[in-house]
Structure formats: C-alpha cells, structure tokens
Amino acid sequence: MESDAVSRTKQSNIFRLKCSVHNYDWGIRGYDSRVARLFALNSGSIIDPDKPYAEFWMGTHDSGPSFLIAATENGGSVDSDSTSLKSWVSENPNVLGDKVVEKWGADIPFLFKVLSVAKPLSIQAHPDKELAKELHMLQPKVYRDANHKPEMALAITEFEALCGFISLEELKDVLHTVPEIVEMIGDADTNRVLLLNDEDDEDDLKSALRSAFTQLMSASKSLISKAISELKRRLNSESEVRPLTAKEALVLQLEKQYPDDVGVIAAFFLNYVKLTPGEALHLGANEPHAYISGECIECMATSDNVIRAGLTPKFRDVQTLCAMLTYKQGFPEILQGVPMNPYITKYVPPFDEFEVDRCVLPGGASVVFPASPGPSIFLVAGGEGTMLHEESHRSDVISEGDVLFVPDEAEVNITSEVELLIFRTGVNHKFFDTFMNGK
C-alpha cells in the first residue's frame, strides 16, 4: 500500500502541458480549425489564417512532444523549454503506476490527438509490432519508431472516413458496375472474385481480394490516368440521368483533390463510414483506412508509423501495404460509448494502451473522474470551470485549450462555470482487470 507521502506527491503532480501542432497540407486552415484554436489557447501562439492546422498532439512521442508548464496544485513552475513530459515521466515513473511500468516501461503508452481534416489523408495502414520493428530497422528515417499503432477516432463534428474492405457481395457489385476497375485488374482477378461466395474458405476469399487489390494498387501511371479519366467522364454523364451513389459522389470529390491518384479508384474497395458527433471508430494493425473530412479526437499507441499507398503526395510503399493487410471484409464496428454517469461516456477499443472518456458538463454541474491505476491526459475542448484538488481543497480554473497530465491514483473533481467539453484518455481499464486476474 502506498504511503500518504507518495499519494500527496501524485496529487501535486497534476501538470498543465504545452503541446505540439502539425501543419499538414490536409488540415483545416486558420480560425476554422479546432486544432488551431486549441493550439493558440494552449501555447499563446497566434493563428495564421492562411496556414493549415491538422493535428494537435498531447503525449511523449518525439515527433510532437508535450512540455510541462506548472504543477496545478502547489503552483510551482517548470521550465517548459527544457522539461518534456517524456523526460519527466522517465525520471518519475511512479506517476505511471506499477502495472503500466511493468508492461510498457517508463513511458506513457498512448498518444492523444485532435485532428482537423479538410481533405483526405492518405489511404494508409499501420504495421503490427513485428513489422514495425523490421521497418524501423530498415528505414528509420521513414518509419521512426518500432511500435505498432492501433488507434481510435471519436467524432467531434460530422466525420467521414474510408475504413476496411467492403463485403464480398458489395465487391461483386462494384465489379459489375465499375468497368474501369475490371480494366485495371484484368479478367482473371475479376472472374476469381465473381466465382466466390461467402461459404468458400476464408483463405480463398482473402487471397482473391489480395490479388485484385494488389493488381489495382500496382497499376502503371498511364493505366491509372486512363481509368480515372474514363470513370470521371462516365459518372458525370450518368449523373444527368440518375442520382449518383454516395461512393460515386465521393470518388468524384477525391478526383478533384487528388487527380490521377490510384486512391480515387481504390476507394471503391473500402467502406465509406460517416460518424456523427459522439460516435467512434477503432482501427487495428494492418487495416486500410483514410480519413476524409471533419474533426475528431484520435488516440493510439505511442507511434507515428504510417504506410501509405494512395491519396497523398508523400512517400508510398505500395508493396509493403498490399502485403501486410489482413483483407478482412465487412463494415467496421461503430462505438457509441457506454454512459458512466449523466455526463461521462466511455469508449473502450480492443487495445490495452488506451480508452477515451467524453464529458459534457452543463453550467453549474460537477463530476468526478475516479482515480485510475494508470496515467491520464485531460483536454478541455470547450467551456470553463474549476478543478478541485482533494488534498489541498483548493481549486484551479480550467478552460478551453488546457491540457492536464494526471498521475495514477489521482481523483479529478470538476465543476463547470460555462458548459465544459472534456476528453480524457488513459490506459484501458480492461488491461488492469486482466492484470489483476493474472491472465
């Protein structure tokens, strides 16, 4: 059992964080970007109205580190130019909890982000741990760490994505109705898919899909350009006599943003997912996806490994991506979250590294975030209120843009002045349940 002195130390180690931003080209520009507004409030920076603000990072990854500003209970200050959250946690691993340190070492196992998406990110997948280690060893400048990157996107606004492969039935319909794909993959791969049914061996289904998708993604630039030109001409003509499907309309949109890109046609192979605010999508290793538009909370294992193959001007590794995918088919699971009380909804993906809480707290209301056996990061995404420290019975004002590091076993009590929107990420509680059961 921990001593009272250690407990008090953890209570005082609730820190405000100064966090990082990434200005990728696909980000929403200027004041329209939630990422820009949060970053400006968090860091005191001025928003450039002409600049894209894509990702706001909260965590310990070297590509976008967070820095300590001040401990919120004792009022002590920390030099934010020199003390990174990563280095401080490494020197003070007791704030992570014994179980986290035993599993992941002296580091936070999750990376927390806000994304503001104006146009599609690349068609991409993230490697499992084994492949991540191999890629990092072979190309460390491209694949910057050796960790896997399961992730979850929780919609703040209406949010659109491509995720996972469509069902066999839908794929057959695509091959019947999109002649440009048949032209690209050839009759042999087309007929192989059309002759399959759901009762066939799963390995046969995956093999046929892998062959067809790889043939598509590996097509020559001239063949891709010709197919997209024909597709665009055909859909524009047919739109005059019938309404286009949602996927067809999306493909025309993608073509305007990424002309002559194989990802435009590859979109027909993937599920088109539309999330409403409060819905979440989780993605395991080796699953293809591309975020299309909207704003979301994103959480993942601490990694920045991305293997791209379409809808991007960046480096593509088509062969690696096509070889690594699981080729599972069917619509992805959409998480609605589980209400923990009237204000907090919890989202629990099937990954040990993280879970996310979404809290909407009306003006004048109070809520308690129970102590966790692992660390947490809180983001105040809107509103204003106070956070009470049980040890000192003093309160600190929290408002939009604040990011807080909370050590293990620290309870957080919050009261709102103006309606608060708060997101918390921490280690998945099921990991601790499994750990305690010795499984």
Short mmCIF file of C-alpha atoms in Angstrom, two decimals:
data_model
loop_
_atom_site.label_atom_id
_atom_site.label_comp_id
_atom_site.label_asym_id
_atom_site.label_seq_id
_atom_site.Cartn_x
_atom_site.Cartn_y
_atom_site.Cartn_z
CA MET A 1 0.00 0.00 0.00
CA GLU A 2 1.32 3.44 -0.86
CA SER A 3 2.33 5.87 1.86
CA ASP A 4 0.41 9.12 2.39
CA ALA A 5 3.54 11.00 1.30
CA VAL A 6 3.64 9.24 -2.08
CA SER A 7 -0.11 9.82 -2.51
CA ARG A 8 0.32 13.54 -1.85
CA THR A 9 3.20 13.67 -4.31
CA LYS A 10 0.99 12.22 -7.03
CA GLN A 11 -1.80 14.67 -6.25
CA SER A 12 0.65 17.56 -6.65
CA ASN A 13 1.95 16.13 -9.92
CA ILE A 14 -1.10 17.18 -11.90
CA PHE A 15 0.62 19.30 -14.54
CA ARG A 16 -0.57 21.60 -17.25
CA LEU A 17 1.02 20.75 -20.58
CA LYS A 18 2.18 22.86 -23.50
CA CYS A 19 1.53 20.75 -26.58
CA SER A 20 2.57 20.49 -30.23
CA VAL A 21 0.86 21.20 -33.54
CA HIS A 22 1.39 19.79 -37.06
CA ASN A 23 0.55 21.87 -40.13
CA TYR A 24 -0.01 19.13 -42.70
CA ASP A 25 -1.49 20.25 -46.01
CA TRP A 26 -4.76 18.34 -45.46
CA GLY A 27 -5.57 20.34 -42.32
CA ILE A 28 -8.30 22.94 -41.95
CA ARG A 29 -6.94 26.45 -42.41
CA GLY A 30 -6.80 29.28 -39.93
CA TYR A 31 -9.54 30.08 -37.45
CA ASP A 32 -11.90 27.45 -38.88
CA SER A 33 -9.60 24.75 -37.47
CA ARG A 34 -10.34 23.47 -33.97
CA VAL A 35 -6.72 22.34 -33.85
CA ALA A 36 -5.58 25.92 -34.49
CA ARG A 37 -7.85 27.35 -31.79
CA LEU A 38 -6.82 24.78 -29.19
CA PHE A 39 -3.14 25.21 -30.02
CA ALA A 40 -3.37 29.00 -29.80
CA LEU A 41 -5.12 28.86 -26.43
CA ASN A 42 -2.75 26.18 -25.15
CA SER A 43 0.51 27.81 -26.23
CA GLY A 44 -0.27 31.50 -26.59
CA SER A 45 0.60 31.30 -30.29
CA ILE A 46 -1.01 33.47 -32.98
CA ILE A 47 -3.10 31.71 -35.63
CA ASP A 48 -2.00 32.20 -39.23
CA PRO A 49 -5.28 32.45 -41.21
CA ASP A 50 -3.64 31.05 -44.35
CA LYS A 51 -1.95 28.07 -42.72
CA PRO A 52 -3.41 24.55 -42.37
CA TYR A 53 -3.66 23.26 -38.81
CA ALA A 54 -4.05 19.49 -38.94
CA GLU A 55 -3.05 17.76 -35.69
CA PHE A 56 -2.72 18.79 -32.04
CA TRP A 57 -0.52 16.26 -30.22
CA MET A 58 -0.62 15.51 -26.47
CA GLY A 59 1.90 12.98 -25.22
CA THR A 60 5.50 11.87 -25.26
CA HIS A 61 6.24 10.97 -28.89
CA ASP A 62 9.42 12.61 -30.15
CA SER A 63 7.69 13.84 -33.33
CA GLY A 64 5.38 16.08 -31.28
CA PRO A 65 6.38 16.25 -27.61
CA SER A 66 4.48 17.94 -24.81
CA PHE A 67 6.21 20.07 -22.16
CA LEU A 68 5.41 20.72 -18.51
CA ILE A 69 4.17 24.20 -17.65
CA ALA A 70 3.28 24.07 -13.94
CA ALA A 71 2.05 21.74 -11.25
CA THR A 72 -1.54 22.85 -10.72
CA GLU A 73 -1.77 22.17 -7.00
CA ASN A 74 1.31 23.69 -5.47
CA GLY A 75 1.65 26.49 -8.01
CA GLY A 76 5.27 25.59 -8.71
CA SER A 77 6.56 26.33 -12.18
CA VAL A 78 8.61 24.22 -14.56
CA ASP A 79 10.75 25.50 -17.44
CA SER A 80 8.62 24.42 -20.42
CA ASP A 81 11.50 24.98 -22.81
CA SER A 82 13.58 22.23 -21.24
CA THR A 83 11.33 19.79 -19.37
CA SER A 84 9.46 17.49 -21.69
CA LEU A 85 6.70 15.26 -20.39
CA LYS A 86 8.68 12.28 -21.68
CA SER A 87 11.84 13.10 -19.76
CA TRP A 88 9.93 13.99 -16.59
CA VAL A 89 7.91 10.76 -16.67
CA SER A 90 11.11 8.79 -17.32
CA GLU A 91 12.62 10.31 -14.17
CA ASN A 92 9.41 9.91 -12.15
CA PRO A 93 7.97 6.54 -13.23
CA ASN A 94 5.95 6.23 -10.01
CA VAL A 95 3.34 8.56 -11.58
CA LEU A 96 2.56 5.86 -14.16
CA GLY A 97 1.67 3.08 -11.73
CA ASP A 98 3.48 -0.22 -11.28
CA LYS A 99 1.38 -2.15 -13.79
CA VAL A 100 1.99 0.36 -16.59
CA VAL A 101 5.74 0.43 -15.95
CA GLU A 102 5.89 -3.37 -15.89
CA LYS A 103 4.05 -3.59 -19.24
CA TRP A 104 5.42 -0.59 -21.18
CA GLY A 105 8.37 0.76 -19.24
CA ALA A 106 8.81 4.35 -18.01
CA ASP A 107 6.72 6.00 -20.72
CA ILE A 108 3.08 6.80 -21.42
CA PRO A 109 1.75 4.03 -23.74
CA PHE A 110 -0.74 6.24 -25.60
CA LEU A 111 -0.65 9.30 -27.85
CA PHE A 112 -3.62 11.71 -27.73
CA LYS A 113 -4.53 14.00 -30.66
CA VAL A 114 -7.14 16.33 -32.11
CA LEU A 115 -7.48 16.23 -35.92
CA SER A 116 -8.99 18.91 -38.18
CA VAL A 117 -9.42 17.33 -41.63
CA ALA A 118 -10.21 19.50 -44.66
CA LYS A 119 -9.32 16.95 -47.33
CA PRO A 120 -8.46 13.25 -47.24
CA LEU A 121 -5.41 11.90 -45.54
CA SER A 122 -3.69 9.12 -47.41
CA ILE A 123 -5.01 5.60 -47.88
CA GLN A 124 -2.83 4.00 -45.26
CA ALA A 125 -2.35 1.28 -42.69
CA HIS A 126 -0.24 0.92 -39.56
CA PRO A 127 2.06 -2.06 -39.03
CA ASP A 128 1.84 -4.59 -36.21
CA LYS A 129 4.73 -4.71 -33.72
CA GLU A 130 6.76 -7.30 -35.61
CA LEU A 131 6.59 -5.43 -38.92
CA ALA A 132 7.15 -2.07 -37.19
CA LYS A 133 10.44 -3.32 -35.73
CA GLU A 134 11.55 -4.60 -39.13
CA LEU A 135 10.62 -1.40 -40.99
CA HIS A 136 12.23 0.82 -38.36
CA MET A 137 15.45 -1.14 -38.63
CA LEU A 138 15.48 -0.99 -42.44
CA GLN A 139 14.23 2.59 -42.96
CA PRO A 140 14.48 4.55 -39.69
CA LYS A 141 14.04 7.93 -41.42
CA VAL A 142 10.68 6.81 -42.87
CA TYR A 143 9.43 4.57 -40.05
CA ARG A 144 10.52 6.49 -36.98
CA ASP A 145 9.77 4.04 -34.19
CA ALA A 146 9.41 0.31 -33.64
CA ASN A 147 5.93 0.31 -32.12
CA HIS A 148 2.53 -0.67 -33.51
CA LYS A 149 -0.23 1.92 -33.85
CA PRO A 150 -3.77 0.70 -33.15
CA GLU A 151 -5.99 3.76 -32.99
CA MET A 152 -9.47 5.14 -32.42
CA ALA A 153 -11.20 8.21 -33.87
CA LEU A 154 -14.01 9.82 -31.83
CA ALA A 155 -16.04 12.31 -33.84
CA ILE A 156 -16.33 15.88 -32.55
CA THR A 157 -18.15 17.03 -35.70
CA GLU A 158 -19.67 15.05 -38.55
CA PHE A 159 -16.75 12.89 -39.61
CA GLU A 160 -16.15 10.84 -42.77
CA ALA A 161 -13.66 8.05 -43.40
CA LEU A 162 -12.83 5.09 -45.59
CA CYS A 163 -12.18 2.06 -43.43
CA GLY A 164 -11.67 -1.65 -44.13
CA PHE A 165 -12.72 -3.67 -47.16
CA ILE A 166 -16.32 -3.91 -48.32
CA SER A 167 -18.12 -7.26 -48.17
CA LEU A 168 -17.82 -9.88 -50.92
CA GLU A 169 -21.35 -9.09 -52.09
CA GLU A 170 -20.55 -5.37 -52.37
CA LEU A 171 -17.27 -6.11 -54.13
CA LYS A 172 -19.06 -8.22 -56.73
CA ASP A 173 -21.48 -5.34 -57.30
CA VAL A 174 -18.51 -3.00 -57.82
CA LEU A 175 -17.02 -5.33 -60.42
CA HIS A 176 -20.36 -5.45 -62.23
CA THR A 177 -20.89 -1.68 -62.20
CA VAL A 178 -17.40 -0.10 -62.39
CA PRO A 179 -15.88 -1.27 -65.67
CA GLU A 180 -12.78 0.86 -65.11
CA ILE A 181 -11.76 -1.42 -62.20
CA VAL A 182 -12.17 -4.53 -64.35
CA GLU A 183 -9.94 -2.90 -66.93
CA MET A 184 -7.28 -2.26 -64.30
CA ILE A 185 -7.25 -5.63 -62.52
CA GLY A 186 -7.90 -7.82 -65.56
CA ASP A 187 -10.36 -10.62 -66.34
CA ALA A 188 -8.58 -13.32 -64.34
CA ASP A 189 -8.76 -11.49 -60.98
CA THR A 190 -12.27 -10.25 -61.78
CA ASN A 191 -13.61 -13.73 -62.52
CA ARG A 192 -11.87 -15.20 -59.50
CA VAL A 193 -13.76 -12.83 -57.21
CA LEU A 194 -17.09 -13.23 -59.05
CA LEU A 195 -16.96 -17.03 -58.70
CA LEU A 196 -16.55 -16.88 -54.92
CA ASN A 197 -19.33 -16.97 -52.32
CA ASP A 198 -19.50 -16.48 -48.56
CA GLU A 199 -19.35 -20.24 -47.95
CA ASP A 200 -15.91 -20.52 -49.53
CA ASP A 201 -12.82 -20.92 -47.38
CA GLU A 202 -11.78 -17.66 -45.71
CA ASP A 203 -8.24 -18.01 -47.02
CA ASP A 204 -9.58 -18.24 -50.59
CA LEU A 205 -11.65 -15.09 -50.07
CA LYS A 206 -8.68 -13.17 -48.70
CA SER A 207 -6.35 -14.46 -51.41
CA ALA A 208 -8.68 -13.33 -54.18
CA LEU A 209 -9.18 -9.90 -52.61
CA ARG A 210 -5.42 -9.52 -52.03
CA SER A 211 -4.64 -10.37 -55.64
CA ALA A 212 -7.25 -7.96 -57.05
CA PHE A 213 -6.34 -5.09 -54.72
CA THR A 214 -2.60 -5.51 -55.28
CA GLN A 215 -3.12 -5.54 -59.05
CA LEU A 216 -5.12 -2.31 -58.77
CA MET A 217 -2.64 -0.51 -56.50
CA SER A 218 0.34 -1.62 -58.63
CA ALA A 219 -1.09 -0.41 -61.94
CA SER A 220 1.04 1.82 -64.16
CA LYS A 221 0.59 5.59 -64.06
CA SER A 222 -0.72 5.59 -67.63
CA LEU A 223 -3.33 2.94 -66.87
CA ILE A 224 -4.41 4.74 -63.69
CA SER A 225 -4.73 8.06 -65.53
CA LYS A 226 -6.73 6.46 -68.36
CA ALA A 227 -9.08 4.63 -65.98
CA ILE A 228 -9.75 7.73 -63.85
CA SER A 229 -10.42 9.83 -66.95
CA GLU A 230 -12.94 7.26 -68.22
CA LEU A 231 -14.51 6.94 -64.76
CA LYS A 232 -14.91 10.69 -64.40
CA ARG A 233 -16.43 11.03 -67.89
CA ARG A 234 -18.86 8.15 -67.28
CA LEU A 235 -20.04 9.33 -63.85
CA ASN A 236 -20.54 12.92 -64.99
CA SER A 237 -22.62 11.64 -67.89
CA GLU A 238 -24.69 9.25 -65.75
CA SER A 239 -25.32 11.96 -63.14
CA GLU A 240 -27.53 13.67 -65.73
CA VAL A 241 -29.96 10.74 -65.81
CA ARG A 242 -29.70 9.26 -62.29
CA PRO A 243 -28.54 10.31 -58.82
CA LEU A 244 -25.04 9.12 -58.08
CA THR A 245 -24.43 6.86 -55.11
CA ALA A 246 -22.65 8.29 -52.07
CA LYS A 247 -19.49 6.38 -53.01
CA GLU A 248 -19.61 7.63 -56.63
CA ALA A 249 -20.02 11.23 -55.44
CA LEU A 250 -17.10 10.74 -53.05
CA VAL A 251 -14.91 9.37 -55.84
CA LEU A 252 -15.55 12.48 -57.96
CA GLN A 253 -14.65 14.63 -54.96
CA LEU A 254 -11.44 12.67 -54.41
CA GLU A 255 -10.53 13.06 -58.09
CA LYS A 256 -10.68 16.86 -57.79
CA GLN A 257 -8.41 16.78 -54.74
CA TYR A 258 -6.01 14.07 -55.96
CA PRO A 259 -6.19 13.87 -59.79
CA ASP A 260 -4.65 10.78 -61.40
CA ASP A 261 -4.19 9.12 -57.99
CA VAL A 262 -4.89 5.38 -57.72
CA GLY A 263 -6.58 6.07 -54.38
CA VAL A 264 -9.52 7.57 -56.28
CA ILE A 265 -10.42 4.14 -57.67
CA ALA A 266 -9.22 2.20 -54.62
CA ALA A 267 -11.99 3.95 -52.65
CA PHE A 268 -14.49 1.58 -54.29
CA PHE A 269 -12.88 -1.29 -52.36
CA LEU A 270 -13.29 0.37 -48.94
CA ASN A 271 -16.24 1.02 -46.62
CA TYR A 272 -17.48 4.63 -46.62
CA VAL A 273 -18.14 5.49 -42.97
CA LYS A 274 -19.96 8.55 -41.67
CA LEU A 275 -19.76 9.26 -37.94
CA THR A 276 -21.95 11.68 -36.01
CA PRO A 277 -20.53 13.55 -33.01
CA GLY A 278 -20.02 11.10 -30.15
CA GLU A 279 -19.52 8.04 -32.38
CA ALA A 280 -16.13 6.33 -32.60
CA LEU A 281 -14.27 4.07 -34.99
CA HIS A 282 -11.36 1.83 -33.95
CA LEU A 283 -8.65 0.51 -36.26
CA GLY A 284 -6.32 -2.39 -35.59
CA ALA A 285 -2.93 -3.02 -37.15
CA ASN A 286 -2.78 -3.77 -40.87
CA GLU A 287 -6.24 -2.35 -41.67
CA PRO A 288 -6.61 0.11 -44.60
CA HIS A 289 -8.22 3.46 -43.92
CA ALA A 290 -8.30 7.12 -44.92
CA TYR A 291 -9.91 9.99 -43.03
CA ILE A 292 -11.92 12.17 -45.42
CA SER A 293 -13.27 15.21 -43.57
CA GLY A 294 -14.34 16.57 -40.20
CA GLU A 295 -12.82 16.92 -36.75
CA CYS A 296 -12.13 14.19 -34.23
CA ILE A 297 -10.33 13.13 -31.12
CA GLU A 298 -7.77 10.48 -32.04
CA CYS A 299 -5.99 8.18 -29.64
CA MET A 300 -3.42 5.49 -30.41
CA ALA A 301 -0.46 3.58 -29.12
CA THR A 302 2.60 5.82 -28.95
CA SER A 303 3.78 5.57 -32.55
CA ASP A 304 3.95 7.57 -35.77
CA ASN A 305 4.33 4.68 -38.21
CA VAL A 306 2.27 5.12 -41.38
CA ILE A 307 2.45 3.07 -44.58
CA ARG A 308 0.82 4.99 -47.43
CA ALA A 309 -0.34 3.88 -50.87
CA GLY A 310 -2.78 6.46 -52.24
CA LEU A 311 -4.38 9.92 -51.95
CA THR A 312 -1.09 11.50 -50.97
CA PRO A 313 1.92 13.35 -52.39
CA LYS A 314 4.07 11.72 -49.70
CA PHE A 315 6.23 8.60 -49.89
CA ARG A 316 4.25 5.49 -50.86
CA ASP A 317 5.12 1.90 -50.07
CA VAL A 318 2.55 0.02 -52.14
CA GLN A 319 4.20 -3.38 -51.96
CA THR A 320 4.55 -3.30 -48.17
CA LEU A 321 0.98 -2.10 -47.69
CA CYS A 322 -0.57 -4.70 -50.00
CA ALA A 323 1.46 -7.48 -48.38
CA MET A 324 0.67 -6.50 -44.77
CA LEU A 325 -3.13 -6.03 -44.90
CA THR A 326 -5.43 -8.54 -43.17
CA TYR A 327 -8.02 -8.39 -46.00
CA LYS A 328 -10.89 -8.75 -43.54
CA GLN A 329 -14.17 -7.77 -45.15
CA GLY A 330 -17.30 -6.15 -43.76
CA PHE A 331 -18.45 -2.88 -42.20
CA PRO A 332 -16.41 -1.76 -39.17
CA GLU A 333 -17.77 -1.63 -35.64
CA ILE A 334 -19.03 1.82 -34.62
CA LEU A 335 -18.67 2.53 -30.90
CA GLN A 336 -21.48 4.54 -29.28
CA GLY A 337 -19.75 4.59 -25.91
CA VAL A 338 -21.01 3.42 -22.52
CA PRO A 339 -22.57 6.04 -20.18
CA MET A 340 -20.70 6.05 -16.84
CA ASN A 341 -22.93 8.75 -15.31
CA PRO A 342 -25.15 11.54 -16.73
CA TYR A 343 -22.10 13.42 -18.04
CA ILE A 344 -19.33 10.94 -18.93
CA THR A 345 -19.36 8.41 -21.77
CA LYS A 346 -16.54 5.86 -22.02
CA TYR A 347 -15.17 4.43 -25.29
CA VAL A 348 -13.26 1.17 -24.91
CA PRO A 349 -11.49 -0.22 -28.00
CA PRO A 350 -9.94 -3.72 -28.02
CA PHE A 351 -6.44 -2.38 -27.31
CA ASP A 352 -4.60 -2.36 -23.97
CA GLU A 353 -2.91 1.01 -24.47
CA PHE A 354 -5.89 3.35 -24.23
CA GLU A 355 -9.54 4.23 -23.72
CA VAL A 356 -11.25 7.63 -24.05
CA ASP A 357 -13.85 9.41 -21.92
CA ARG A 358 -16.07 12.16 -23.33
CA CYS A 359 -17.57 14.52 -20.76
CA VAL A 360 -20.24 17.13 -21.47
CA LEU A 361 -20.81 19.06 -18.24
CA PRO A 362 -23.63 21.66 -18.15
CA GLY A 363 -23.01 25.01 -16.48
CA GLY A 364 -23.01 24.74 -12.68
CA ALA A 365 -22.74 20.93 -12.62
CA SER A 366 -19.98 18.84 -11.05
CA VAL A 367 -18.49 15.47 -11.91
CA VAL A 368 -15.79 13.21 -10.50
CA PHE A 369 -13.35 11.30 -12.68
CA PRO A 370 -12.39 8.33 -10.48
CA ALA A 371 -8.74 7.55 -9.80
CA SER A 372 -7.16 5.18 -12.32
CA PRO A 373 -4.28 2.72 -11.77
CA GLY A 374 -2.53 4.40 -14.73
CA PRO A 375 -1.82 7.94 -16.00
CA SER A 376 -4.34 10.12 -17.83
CA ILE A 377 -4.26 13.17 -20.07
CA PHE A 378 -7.23 15.57 -19.99
CA LEU A 379 -8.11 18.01 -22.77
CA VAL A 380 -10.51 20.87 -22.15
CA ALA A 381 -12.04 21.22 -25.61
CA GLY A 382 -14.62 23.87 -24.71
CA GLY A 383 -16.03 25.93 -21.86
CA GLU A 384 -14.68 26.92 -18.46
CA GLY A 385 -14.76 25.60 -14.92
CA THR A 386 -12.70 24.63 -11.90
CA MET A 387 -10.77 21.54 -10.87
CA LEU A 388 -10.73 20.70 -7.16
CA HIS A 389 -7.72 19.05 -5.53
CA GLU A 390 -8.82 16.72 -2.76
CA GLU A 391 -5.53 17.05 -0.84
CA SER A 392 -5.43 20.84 -0.55
CA HIS A 393 -9.12 21.67 -1.07
CA ARG A 394 -8.08 24.42 -3.45
CA SER A 395 -9.40 24.89 -6.96
CA ASP A 396 -7.76 25.83 -10.23
CA VAL A 397 -9.54 27.43 -13.17
CA ILE A 398 -9.56 25.29 -16.31
CA SER A 399 -10.71 26.49 -19.72
CA GLU A 400 -10.65 25.64 -23.42
CA GLY A 401 -7.16 24.73 -24.60
CA ASP A 402 -5.93 23.45 -21.24
CA VAL A 403 -4.23 20.05 -21.28
CA LEU A 404 -3.52 18.27 -18.00
CA PHE A 405 -1.35 15.32 -17.09
CA VAL A 406 -2.87 13.35 -14.21
CA PRO A 407 -0.82 10.64 -12.46
CA ASP A 408 -2.15 7.24 -11.44
CA GLU A 409 -4.47 7.05 -8.43
CA ALA A 410 -5.37 10.76 -8.61
CA GLU A 411 -9.08 11.60 -8.49
CA VAL A 412 -10.22 14.61 -10.52
CA ASN A 413 -13.26 16.65 -9.42
CA ILE A 414 -14.51 19.24 -11.91
CA THR A 415 -17.25 21.89 -11.71
CA SER A 416 -18.30 23.90 -14.76
CA GLU A 417 -18.98 27.61 -14.97
CA VAL A 418 -19.85 27.53 -18.68
CA GLU A 419 -20.68 24.15 -20.27
CA LEU A 420 -17.49 22.13 -20.43
CA LEU A 421 -16.45 19.66 -23.10
CA ILE A 422 -13.64 17.48 -21.78
CA PHE A 423 -11.88 14.46 -23.25
CA ARG A 424 -9.75 12.17 -21.12
CA THR A 425 -7.54 9.36 -22.32
CA GLY A 426 -5.93 6.75 -20.13
CA VAL A 427 -4.80 3.15 -20.18
CA ASN A 428 -7.64 0.74 -21.00
CA HIS A 429 -9.30 -0.32 -17.73
CA LYS A 430 -9.66 -3.86 -19.11
CA PHE A 431 -5.85 -4.13 -19.10
CA PHE A 432 -5.88 -3.60 -15.34
CA ASP A 433 -8.76 -6.06 -14.90
CA THR A 434 -6.81 -8.70 -16.81
CA PHE A 435 -3.63 -7.84 -14.90
CA MET A 436 -5.38 -8.25 -11.53
CA ASN A 437 -6.86 -11.58 -12.59
CA GLY A 438 -3.41 -12.82 -13.54
CA LYS A 439 -4.44 -13.72 -17.09
#
